[in-house]
Amino acid sequence: MLIARLIADPQDLETRLDAATAALEGEGMRIAAAVMLDFCGDVLQIMLPNGDPATLRRVLDTHFAPSDLLVSAQEIAVPRLFVSDMDSTMIGQECIDELADFAGLKDRVAAITERAMQGELDFVSALTERVGLLAGLPEDTIATCLADRIRPMEGARTLVATLKSKGCRTVLVTGGFHHFADPVAEDLGFEHVVGNRLTVVDGKLTGGLVGGIVDSAVKRRVLVEEALRLGENVPTLATGDGANDIPMIEAATWGIAFRAKPKARSAADGWIDRGDLTAILSLLGIPRDEWVAG
């Protein structure tokens, strides 16, 4: 069984569904049912007895873009674990780029960040290079940057608060820094944080990091280990936007790419391209009257 849940522009929805149905039949995939969910009125649920998830995502993307989508080979339910990336996912900025702006290096650092997120550069090497450029920056610049530049992504607080109200454990895992991630996690309501630590000596950044680097392998390991602590085969949800989130997204029961780079989007079970982070709640089937304002 395949289940697709889709939020798209309601205009001509039926016409586009007819076209998608024909395209899927051309791929040997037959739709068994397509209904609007009673408890989430803007969500179209499409059910197929069998088929290839990647083909289903491709066809629905062709006919409904921009959309919010989740495709699953099992019944969709509230996850027991939610693990999310931070930069450009739970917050609207890339922290290292904004911090580099205080050193007059934003364009240079942002270019490296973009290439790393696209999967064009090795993440560890790219992070090491960018952090090195921050050497000599006063540590208190971070607090200024956090206050002036860093803002939650729309819907982030409600997403986290609602999942927690349903008994879901929430973990923020980032290739960014605890200096930013700890206050962001506290603000958004995450229960645990995994991130990198900047080295500070005499109140200034040294351009180095303390301990191991949180890369894509660490992100995946965090998801797997946190899930095992909750029990065998617990349903998990992961969100991210860049190439270093792909292993985590692929390891989750449901991996959702949020306004993501192409490689991350193509690796995910679904994506949020149209709405804010609360669209994830609708795709999970949580009625709006059960959402918790964060």
PDB file of C-alpha atoms in Angstrom:
ATOM      1  CA  MET A   1       0.000   0.000   0.000  1.00  0.00           C
ATOM      2  CA  LEU A   2       1.119   3.520  -0.769  1.00  0.00           C
ATOM      3  CA  ILE A   3      -0.372   6.612   0.846  1.00  0.00           C
ATOM      4  CA  ALA A   4       0.201  10.132  -0.408  1.00  0.00           C
ATOM      5  CA  ARG A   5      -1.000  13.199   1.449  1.00  0.00           C
ATOM      6  CA  LEU A   6      -0.917  16.403  -0.520  1.00  0.00           C
ATOM      7  CA  ILE A   7      -1.623  20.095   0.062  1.00  0.00           C
ATOM      8  CA  ALA A   8      -1.778  22.155  -3.115  1.00  0.00           C
ATOM      9  CA  ASP A   9      -3.538  25.107  -4.667  1.00  0.00           C
ATOM     10  CA  PRO A  10      -7.249  24.170  -4.582  1.00  0.00           C
ATOM     11  CA  GLN A  11      -7.887  25.768  -7.965  1.00  0.00           C
ATOM     12  CA  ASP A  12      -8.452  23.084 -10.643  1.00  0.00           C
ATOM     13  CA  LEU A  13      -7.510  20.401  -8.100  1.00  0.00           C
ATOM     14  CA  GLU A  14      -9.870  17.841  -9.629  1.00  0.00           C
ATOM     15  CA  THR A  15      -8.554  18.462 -13.145  1.00  0.00           C
ATOM     16  CA  ARG A  16      -4.967  18.064 -12.001  1.00  0.00           C
ATOM     17  CA  LEU A  17      -5.898  14.905 -10.083  1.00  0.00           C
ATOM     18  CA  ASP A  18      -7.394  13.448 -13.263  1.00  0.00           C
ATOM     19  CA  ALA A  19      -4.172  14.197 -15.129  1.00  0.00           C
ATOM     20  CA  ALA A  20      -2.048  12.684 -12.356  1.00  0.00           C
ATOM     21  CA  THR A  21      -4.283   9.592 -12.301  1.00  0.00           C
ATOM     22  CA  ALA A  22      -3.764   9.083 -16.015  1.00  0.00           C
ATOM     23  CA  ALA A  23      -0.012   9.582 -15.677  1.00  0.00           C
ATOM     24  CA  LEU A  24       0.191   7.045 -12.865  1.00  0.00           C
ATOM     25  CA  GLU A  25      -1.832   4.530 -14.838  1.00  0.00           C
ATOM     26  CA  GLY A  26       0.712   5.004 -17.604  1.00  0.00           C
ATOM     27  CA  GLU A  27       3.343   3.924 -15.068  1.00  0.00           C
ATOM     28  CA  GLY A  28       1.292   0.850 -14.137  1.00  0.00           C
ATOM     29  CA  MET A  29       0.093   2.385 -10.863  1.00  0.00           C
ATOM     30  CA  ARG A  30      -3.617   2.509 -10.122  1.00  0.00           C
ATOM     31  CA  ILE A  31      -5.215   4.874  -7.602  1.00  0.00           C
ATOM     32  CA  ALA A  32      -7.627   3.019  -5.330  1.00  0.00           C
ATOM     33  CA  ALA A  33      -9.037   6.087  -3.587  1.00  0.00           C
ATOM     34  CA  ALA A  34      -8.548   9.856  -3.498  1.00  0.00           C
ATOM     35  CA  VAL A  35     -10.392  11.851  -0.832  1.00  0.00           C
ATOM     36  CA  MET A  36     -10.085  15.067   1.107  1.00  0.00           C
ATOM     37  CA  LEU A  37      -9.407  14.230   4.755  1.00  0.00           C
ATOM     38  CA  ASP A  38     -12.394  15.143   6.924  1.00  0.00           C
ATOM     39  CA  PHE A  39     -10.172  16.128   9.869  1.00  0.00           C
ATOM     40  CA  CYS A  40      -7.671  18.092   7.752  1.00  0.00           C
ATOM     41  CA  GLY A  41      -9.831  19.728   5.131  1.00  0.00           C
ATOM     42  CA  ASP A  42      -7.076  20.983   2.844  1.00  0.00           C
ATOM     43  CA  VAL A  43      -5.275  17.615   2.643  1.00  0.00           C
ATOM     44  CA  LEU A  44      -5.890  15.320  -0.311  1.00  0.00           C
ATOM     45  CA  GLN A  45      -5.165  11.676   0.525  1.00  0.00           C
ATOM     46  CA  ILE A  46      -4.379   9.344  -2.348  1.00  0.00           C
ATOM     47  CA  MET A  47      -4.131   5.589  -1.797  1.00  0.00           C
ATOM     48  CA  LEU A  48      -2.645   3.007  -4.127  1.00  0.00           C
ATOM     49  CA  PRO A  49      -2.499  -0.779  -3.597  1.00  0.00           C
ATOM     50  CA  ASN A  50       1.134  -0.855  -4.752  1.00  0.00           C
ATOM     51  CA  GLY A  51       3.744   0.994  -6.745  1.00  0.00           C
ATOM     52  CA  ASP A  52       7.041   2.856  -6.531  1.00  0.00           C
ATOM     53  CA  PRO A  53       7.146   5.750  -4.025  1.00  0.00           C
ATOM     54  CA  ALA A  54       9.658   7.733  -6.106  1.00  0.00           C
ATOM     55  CA  THR A  55       7.446   7.485  -9.181  1.00  0.00           C
ATOM     56  CA  LEU A  56       4.434   8.598  -7.175  1.00  0.00           C
ATOM     57  CA  ARG A  57       6.318  11.613  -5.819  1.00  0.00           C
ATOM     58  CA  ARG A  58       7.550  12.535  -9.285  1.00  0.00           C
ATOM     59  CA  VAL A  59       4.107  12.371 -10.881  1.00  0.00           C
ATOM     60  CA  LEU A  60       2.416  14.309  -8.085  1.00  0.00           C
ATOM     61  CA  ASP A  61       5.168  16.915  -8.203  1.00  0.00           C
ATOM     62  CA  THR A  62       4.673  17.309 -11.942  1.00  0.00           C
ATOM     63  CA  HIS A  63       0.941  17.950 -11.614  1.00  0.00           C
ATOM     64  CA  PHE A  64       0.613  19.756  -8.276  1.00  0.00           C
ATOM     65  CA  ALA A  65       3.760  21.848  -7.722  1.00  0.00           C
ATOM     66  CA  PRO A  66       4.215  23.833  -5.604  1.00  0.00           C
ATOM     67  CA  SER A  67       2.891  21.477  -2.971  1.00  0.00           C
ATOM     68  CA  ASP A  68       3.364  20.047   0.482  1.00  0.00           C
ATOM     69  CA  LEU A  69       3.589  16.274   0.209  1.00  0.00           C
ATOM     70  CA  LEU A  70       4.224  13.117   2.188  1.00  0.00           C
ATOM     71  CA  VAL A  71       4.380   9.663   0.596  1.00  0.00           C
ATOM     72  CA  SER A  72       4.416   6.629   2.863  1.00  0.00           C
ATOM     73  CA  ALA A  73       4.448   2.856   2.436  1.00  0.00           C
ATOM     74  CA  GLN A  74       2.740   2.452   5.810  1.00  0.00           C
ATOM     75  CA  GLU A  75      -0.078   4.016   7.769  1.00  0.00           C
ATOM     76  CA  ILE A  76       0.775   7.619   8.638  1.00  0.00           C
ATOM     77  CA  ALA A  77       0.694   8.399  12.355  1.00  0.00           C
ATOM     78  CA  VAL A  78       2.179  10.774  14.900  1.00  0.00           C
ATOM     79  CA  PRO A  79       5.894   9.958  15.269  1.00  0.00           C
ATOM     80  CA  ARG A  80       7.441   9.009  18.588  1.00  0.00           C
ATOM     81  CA  LEU A  81      10.634  10.902  17.703  1.00  0.00           C
ATOM     82  CA  PHE A  82      11.190  14.131  15.803  1.00  0.00           C
ATOM     83  CA  VAL A  83      14.750  15.080  14.819  1.00  0.00           C
ATOM     84  CA  SER A  84      15.343  18.309  12.930  1.00  0.00           C
ATOM     85  CA  ASP A  85      18.094  20.348  11.401  1.00  0.00           C
ATOM     86  CA  MET A  86      18.271  23.957  12.605  1.00  0.00           C
ATOM     87  CA  ASP A  87      19.586  26.432  10.010  1.00  0.00           C
ATOM     88  CA  SER A  88      17.103  27.225   7.223  1.00  0.00           C
ATOM     89  CA  THR A  89      14.729  24.653   8.718  1.00  0.00           C
ATOM     90  CA  MET A  90      13.761  25.558  12.277  1.00  0.00           C
ATOM     91  CA  ILE A  91      15.166  29.067  11.851  1.00  0.00           C
ATOM     92  CA  GLY A  92      15.150  31.181   8.732  1.00  0.00           C
ATOM     93  CA  GLN A  93      18.860  31.892   8.613  1.00  0.00           C
ATOM     94  CA  GLU A  94      22.266  30.202   8.326  1.00  0.00           C
ATOM     95  CA  CYS A  95      23.921  31.185  11.612  1.00  0.00           C
ATOM     96  CA  ILE A  96      27.490  31.022  10.386  1.00  0.00           C
ATOM     97  CA  ASP A  97      26.667  33.291   7.440  1.00  0.00           C
ATOM     98  CA  GLU A  98      25.056  35.878   9.694  1.00  0.00           C
ATOM     99  CA  LEU A  99      27.949  35.714  12.167  1.00  0.00           C
ATOM    100  CA  ALA A 100      30.427  36.140   9.328  1.00  0.00           C
ATOM    101  CA  ASP A 101      28.656  39.349   8.375  1.00  0.00           C
ATOM    102  CA  PHE A 102      29.976  40.922  11.579  1.00  0.00           C
ATOM    103  CA  ALA A 103      33.479  40.117  10.352  1.00  0.00           C
ATOM    104  CA  GLY A 104      32.761  41.527   6.890  1.00  0.00           C
ATOM    105  CA  LEU A 105      32.944  38.049   5.364  1.00  0.00           C
ATOM    106  CA  LYS A 106      29.309  37.107   4.751  1.00  0.00           C
ATOM    107  CA  ASP A 107      29.497  36.806   0.967  1.00  0.00           C
ATOM    108  CA  ARG A 108      32.593  34.634   1.116  1.00  0.00           C
ATOM    109  CA  VAL A 109      31.265  32.369   3.867  1.00  0.00           C
ATOM    110  CA  ALA A 110      27.739  32.178   2.418  1.00  0.00           C
ATOM    111  CA  ALA A 111      29.123  30.982  -0.916  1.00  0.00           C
ATOM    112  CA  ILE A 112      30.882  28.096   0.854  1.00  0.00           C
ATOM    113  CA  THR A 113      27.736  27.335   2.865  1.00  0.00           C
ATOM    114  CA  GLU A 114      25.594  27.181  -0.266  1.00  0.00           C
ATOM    115  CA  ARG A 115      27.958  24.795  -2.031  1.00  0.00           C
ATOM    116  CA  ALA A 116      28.120  22.545   1.032  1.00  0.00           C
ATOM    117  CA  MET A 117      24.327  22.452   1.349  1.00  0.00           C
ATOM    118  CA  GLN A 118      24.031  21.632  -2.348  1.00  0.00           C
ATOM    119  CA  GLY A 119      26.365  18.702  -1.771  1.00  0.00           C
ATOM    120  CA  GLU A 120      29.136  20.170  -3.911  1.00  0.00           C
ATOM    121  CA  LEU A 121      31.668  20.374  -1.057  1.00  0.00           C
ATOM    122  CA  ASP A 122      32.612  18.021   1.753  1.00  0.00           C
ATOM    123  CA  PHE A 123      30.728  19.312   4.791  1.00  0.00           C
ATOM    124  CA  VAL A 124      33.530  18.869   7.332  1.00  0.00           C
ATOM    125  CA  SER A 125      36.107  20.633   5.161  1.00  0.00           C
ATOM    126  CA  ALA A 126      33.657  23.416   4.356  1.00  0.00           C
ATOM    127  CA  LEU A 127      32.782  23.919   8.021  1.00  0.00           C
ATOM    128  CA  THR A 128      36.428  23.934   9.084  1.00  0.00           C
ATOM    129  CA  GLU A 129      37.238  26.548   6.454  1.00  0.00           C
ATOM    130  CA  ARG A 130      34.332  28.788   7.416  1.00  0.00           C
ATOM    131  CA  VAL A 131      35.006  28.589  11.146  1.00  0.00           C
ATOM    132  CA  GLY A 132      38.654  29.413  10.506  1.00  0.00           C
ATOM    133  CA  LEU A 133      37.614  32.670   8.868  1.00  0.00           C
ATOM    134  CA  LEU A 134      35.934  33.741  12.131  1.00  0.00           C
ATOM    135  CA  ALA A 135      39.164  33.732  14.140  1.00  0.00           C
ATOM    136  CA  GLY A 136      39.488  36.824  16.330  1.00  0.00           C
ATOM    137  CA  LEU A 137      35.772  37.644  16.387  1.00  0.00           C
ATOM    138  CA  PRO A 138      34.653  38.616  19.924  1.00  0.00           C
ATOM    139  CA  GLU A 139      32.464  35.947  21.545  1.00  0.00           C
ATOM    140  CA  ASP A 140      29.860  38.516  22.563  1.00  0.00           C
ATOM    141  CA  THR A 141      29.216  39.126  18.859  1.00  0.00           C
ATOM    142  CA  ILE A 142      27.295  35.835  18.906  1.00  0.00           C
ATOM    143  CA  ALA A 143      24.748  37.193  21.391  1.00  0.00           C
ATOM    144  CA  THR A 144      24.286  40.283  19.240  1.00  0.00           C
ATOM    145  CA  CYS A 145      23.866  38.167  16.122  1.00  0.00           C
ATOM    146  CA  LEU A 146      21.388  35.900  17.854  1.00  0.00           C
ATOM    147  CA  ALA A 147      19.268  38.797  19.067  1.00  0.00           C
ATOM    148  CA  ASP A 148      19.409  40.858  15.884  1.00  0.00           C
ATOM    149  CA  ARG A 149      19.437  38.292  13.093  1.00  0.00           C
ATOM    150  CA  ILE A 150      18.093  34.873  14.127  1.00  0.00           C
ATOM    151  CA  ARG A 151      14.357  34.264  13.868  1.00  0.00           C
ATOM    152  CA  PRO A 152      12.269  31.075  14.109  1.00  0.00           C
ATOM    153  CA  MET A 153      10.829  29.689  10.917  1.00  0.00           C
ATOM    154  CA  GLU A 154       7.100  30.304  10.713  1.00  0.00           C
ATOM    155  CA  GLY A 155       5.228  27.470  12.396  1.00  0.00           C
ATOM    156  CA  ALA A 156       8.281  26.079  14.210  1.00  0.00           C
ATOM    157  CA  ARG A 157       7.000  26.635  17.745  1.00  0.00           C
ATOM    158  CA  THR A 158       3.578  25.182  16.956  1.00  0.00           C
ATOM    159  CA  LEU A 159       5.094  22.139  15.247  1.00  0.00           C
ATOM    160  CA  VAL A 160       7.348  21.309  18.192  1.00  0.00           C
ATOM    161  CA  ALA A 161       4.737  22.044  20.880  1.00  0.00           C
ATOM    162  CA  THR A 162       2.070  19.982  19.143  1.00  0.00           C
ATOM    163  CA  LEU A 163       4.317  16.971  18.591  1.00  0.00           C
ATOM    164  CA  LYS A 164       5.408  17.100  22.236  1.00  0.00           C
ATOM    165  CA  SER A 165       1.754  17.223  23.328  1.00  0.00           C
ATOM    166  CA  LYS A 166       1.287  13.932  21.455  1.00  0.00           C
ATOM    167  CA  GLY A 167       4.146  12.242  23.318  1.00  0.00           C
ATOM    168  CA  CYS A 168       6.822  12.774  20.683  1.00  0.00           C
ATOM    169  CA  ARG A 169      10.436  13.334  21.767  1.00  0.00           C
ATOM    170  CA  THR A 170      12.034  16.318  20.029  1.00  0.00           C
ATOM    171  CA  VAL A 171      15.730  16.667  19.179  1.00  0.00           C
ATOM    172  CA  LEU A 172      17.518  19.528  17.414  1.00  0.00           C
ATOM    173  CA  VAL A 173      20.665  18.345  15.620  1.00  0.00           C
ATOM    174  CA  THR A 174      22.799  20.817  13.737  1.00  0.00           C
ATOM    175  CA  GLY A 175      26.081  21.236  11.950  1.00  0.00           C
ATOM    176  CA  GLY A 176      25.968  24.705  13.482  1.00  0.00           C
ATOM    177  CA  PHE A 177      26.976  25.730  16.970  1.00  0.00           C
ATOM    178  CA  HIS A 178      25.726  25.307  20.525  1.00  0.00           C
ATOM    179  CA  HIS A 179      26.142  29.057  21.029  1.00  0.00           C
ATOM    180  CA  PHE A 180      23.124  29.412  18.721  1.00  0.00           C
ATOM    181  CA  ALA A 181      21.418  26.030  18.981  1.00  0.00           C
ATOM    182  CA  ASP A 182      20.975  25.983  22.763  1.00  0.00           C
ATOM    183  CA  PRO A 183      18.956  29.232  22.951  1.00  0.00           C
ATOM    184  CA  VAL A 184      17.063  28.352  19.755  1.00  0.00           C
ATOM    185  CA  ALA A 185      16.146  24.939  21.185  1.00  0.00           C
ATOM    186  CA  GLU A 186      14.982  26.514  24.430  1.00  0.00           C
ATOM    187  CA  ASP A 187      12.894  29.061  22.546  1.00  0.00           C
ATOM    188  CA  LEU A 188      11.263  26.461  20.290  1.00  0.00           C
ATOM    189  CA  GLY A 189      10.827  23.804  22.964  1.00  0.00           C
ATOM    190  CA  PHE A 190      13.235  21.086  21.836  1.00  0.00           C
ATOM    191  CA  GLU A 191      14.186  18.637  24.567  1.00  0.00           C
ATOM    192  CA  HIS A 192      17.716  17.815  23.429  1.00  0.00           C
ATOM    193  CA  VAL A 193      20.402  19.491  21.308  1.00  0.00           C
ATOM    194  CA  VAL A 194      23.350  18.082  19.373  1.00  0.00           C
ATOM    195  CA  GLY A 195      25.728  20.516  17.699  1.00  0.00           C
ATOM    196  CA  ASN A 196      29.277  21.769  17.303  1.00  0.00           C
ATOM    197  CA  ARG A 197      31.203  23.828  19.861  1.00  0.00           C
ATOM    198  CA  LEU A 198      33.266  26.868  18.930  1.00  0.00           C
ATOM    199  CA  THR A 199      36.603  27.277  20.663  1.00  0.00           C
ATOM    200  CA  VAL A 200      36.844  30.526  22.637  1.00  0.00           C
ATOM    201  CA  VAL A 201      39.986  31.899  24.298  1.00  0.00           C
ATOM    202  CA  ASP A 202      40.135  35.228  26.129  1.00  0.00           C
ATOM    203  CA  GLY A 203      36.680  36.143  24.892  1.00  0.00           C
ATOM    204  CA  LYS A 204      37.458  35.644  21.207  1.00  0.00           C
ATOM    205  CA  LEU A 205      36.824  32.873  18.691  1.00  0.00           C
ATOM    206  CA  THR A 206      40.006  31.003  17.807  1.00  0.00           C
ATOM    207  CA  GLY A 207      38.771  29.739  14.453  1.00  0.00           C
ATOM    208  CA  GLY A 208      38.597  26.172  15.768  1.00  0.00           C
ATOM    209  CA  LEU A 209      36.087  23.707  17.191  1.00  0.00           C
ATOM    210  CA  VAL A 210      36.018  21.686  20.390  1.00  0.00           C
ATOM    211  CA  GLY A 211      35.625  17.925  19.922  1.00  0.00           C
ATOM    212  CA  GLY A 212      34.195  16.022  16.975  1.00  0.00           C
ATOM    213  CA  ILE A 213      32.200  17.627  14.204  1.00  0.00           C
ATOM    214  CA  VAL A 214      28.485  17.026  13.770  1.00  0.00           C
ATOM    215  CA  ASP A 215      28.238  15.968  10.148  1.00  0.00           C
ATOM    216  CA  SER A 216      25.727  13.925   8.162  1.00  0.00           C
ATOM    217  CA  ALA A 217      26.833  10.632   9.741  1.00  0.00           C
ATOM    218  CA  VAL A 218      26.398  12.042  13.242  1.00  0.00           C
ATOM    219  CA  LYS A 219      22.939  13.372  12.385  1.00  0.00           C
ATOM    220  CA  ARG A 220      21.885   9.911  11.210  1.00  0.00           C
ATOM    221  CA  ARG A 221      23.394   8.266  14.273  1.00  0.00           C
ATOM    222  CA  VAL A 222      21.532  10.632  16.594  1.00  0.00           C
ATOM    223  CA  LEU A 223      18.227   9.699  14.970  1.00  0.00           C
ATOM    224  CA  VAL A 224      18.930   5.958  15.123  1.00  0.00           C
ATOM    225  CA  GLU A 225      20.190   5.987  18.717  1.00  0.00           C
ATOM    226  CA  GLU A 226      17.384   8.209  19.993  1.00  0.00           C
ATOM    227  CA  ALA A 227      14.829   5.946  18.315  1.00  0.00           C
ATOM    228  CA  LEU A 228      16.322   2.800  19.853  1.00  0.00           C
ATOM    229  CA  ARG A 229      16.008   4.337  23.317  1.00  0.00           C
ATOM    230  CA  LEU A 230      12.273   4.624  22.726  1.00  0.00           C
ATOM    231  CA  GLY A 231      11.837   1.013  21.597  1.00  0.00           C
ATOM    232  CA  GLU A 232      11.921  -1.212  18.543  1.00  0.00           C
ATOM    233  CA  ASN A 233      10.596   0.150  15.254  1.00  0.00           C
ATOM    234  CA  VAL A 234       9.158   3.363  16.666  1.00  0.00           C
ATOM    235  CA  PRO A 235       7.936   5.773  13.973  1.00  0.00           C
ATOM    236  CA  THR A 236      10.314   8.688  13.443  1.00  0.00           C
ATOM    237  CA  LEU A 237      10.205  12.006  11.602  1.00  0.00           C
ATOM    238  CA  ALA A 238      13.194  14.004  10.345  1.00  0.00           C
ATOM    239  CA  THR A 239      13.303  17.395   8.653  1.00  0.00           C
ATOM    240  CA  GLY A 240      16.134  19.239   6.954  1.00  0.00           C
ATOM    241  CA  ASP A 241      17.063  21.219   3.883  1.00  0.00           C
ATOM    242  CA  GLY A 242      20.630  20.404   2.827  1.00  0.00           C
ATOM    243  CA  ALA A 243      22.820  17.591   1.568  1.00  0.00           C
ATOM    244  CA  ASN A 244      24.209  16.886   5.041  1.00  0.00           C
ATOM    245  CA  ASP A 245      20.656  16.073   6.194  1.00  0.00           C
ATOM    246  CA  ILE A 246      20.153  13.308   3.624  1.00  0.00           C
ATOM    247  CA  PRO A 247      21.308  10.293   5.706  1.00  0.00           C
ATOM    248  CA  MET A 248      19.085  11.419   8.605  1.00  0.00           C
ATOM    249  CA  ILE A 249      16.130  12.000   6.277  1.00  0.00           C
ATOM    250  CA  GLU A 250      16.590   8.585   4.665  1.00  0.00           C
ATOM    251  CA  ALA A 251      16.900   6.809   8.029  1.00  0.00           C
ATOM    252  CA  ALA A 252      13.641   8.238   9.385  1.00  0.00           C
ATOM    253  CA  THR A 253      10.281   6.583   8.916  1.00  0.00           C
ATOM    254  CA  TRP A 254       9.218   9.835   7.295  1.00  0.00           C
ATOM    255  CA  GLY A 255      11.834  12.256   6.029  1.00  0.00           C
ATOM    256  CA  ILE A 256      10.510  15.646   4.975  1.00  0.00           C
ATOM    257  CA  ALA A 257      12.573  18.223   3.100  1.00  0.00           C
ATOM    258  CA  PHE A 258      11.698  21.786   4.077  1.00  0.00           C
ATOM    259  CA  ARG A 259      12.184  24.345   1.269  1.00  0.00           C
ATOM    260  CA  ALA A 260      15.170  22.207   0.472  1.00  0.00           C
ATOM    261  CA  LYS A 261      18.078  21.967  -1.897  1.00  0.00           C
ATOM    262  CA  PRO A 262      17.423  19.571  -4.826  1.00  0.00           C
ATOM    263  CA  LYS A 263      19.502  16.659  -3.514  1.00  0.00           C
ATOM    264  CA  ALA A 264      17.817  16.701  -0.115  1.00  0.00           C
ATOM    265  CA  ARG A 265      14.384  17.078  -1.683  1.00  0.00           C
ATOM    266  CA  SER A 266      14.873  14.110  -3.992  1.00  0.00           C
ATOM    267  CA  ALA A 267      16.017  11.916  -1.079  1.00  0.00           C
ATOM    268  CA  ALA A 268      13.003  12.679   1.104  1.00  0.00           C
ATOM    269  CA  ASP A 269       9.612  10.994   1.467  1.00  0.00           C
ATOM    270  CA  GLY A 270       8.028  14.370   0.986  1.00  0.00           C
ATOM    271  CA  TRP A 271       8.548  18.088   1.120  1.00  0.00           C
ATOM    272  CA  ILE A 272       7.182  21.404   2.273  1.00  0.00           C
ATOM    273  CA  ASP A 273       7.426  23.805  -0.666  1.00  0.00           C
ATOM    274  CA  ARG A 274       4.190  25.738  -0.236  1.00  0.00           C
ATOM    275  CA  GLY A 275       3.263  26.232   3.424  1.00  0.00           C
ATOM    276  CA  ASP A 276       5.053  26.764   6.700  1.00  0.00           C
ATOM    277  CA  LEU A 277       6.176  24.129   9.191  1.00  0.00           C
ATOM    278  CA  THR A 278       2.632  23.554  10.455  1.00  0.00           C
ATOM    279  CA  ALA A 279       1.913  21.882   7.107  1.00  0.00           C
ATOM    280  CA  ILE A 280       3.754  18.885   8.566  1.00  0.00           C
ATOM    281  CA  LEU A 281       1.040  18.594  11.224  1.00  0.00           C
ATOM    282  CA  SER A 282      -1.640  18.498   8.535  1.00  0.00           C
ATOM    283  CA  LEU A 283       0.255  15.852   6.558  1.00  0.00           C
ATOM    284  CA  LEU A 284       0.520  13.755   9.722  1.00  0.00           C
ATOM    285  CA  GLY A 285      -3.247  14.008  10.116  1.00  0.00           C
ATOM    286  CA  ILE A 286      -3.316  16.108  13.279  1.00  0.00           C
ATOM    287  CA  PRO A 287      -6.479  18.267  13.224  1.00  0.00           C
ATOM    288  CA  ARG A 288      -5.990  22.003  13.544  1.00  0.00           C
ATOM    289  CA  ASP A 289      -8.012  22.139  16.773  1.00  0.00           C
ATOM    290  CA  GLU A 290      -5.373  19.899  18.377  1.00  0.00           C
ATOM    291  CA  TRP A 291      -2.459  22.147  17.464  1.00  0.00           C
ATOM    292  CA  VAL A 292      -0.641  23.716  20.408  1.00  0.00           C
ATOM    293  CA  ALA A 293       0.600  27.258  20.104  1.00  0.00           C
ATOM    294  CA  GLY A 294       4.270  27.374  21.040  1.00  0.00           C
TER     295      GLY A 294
END
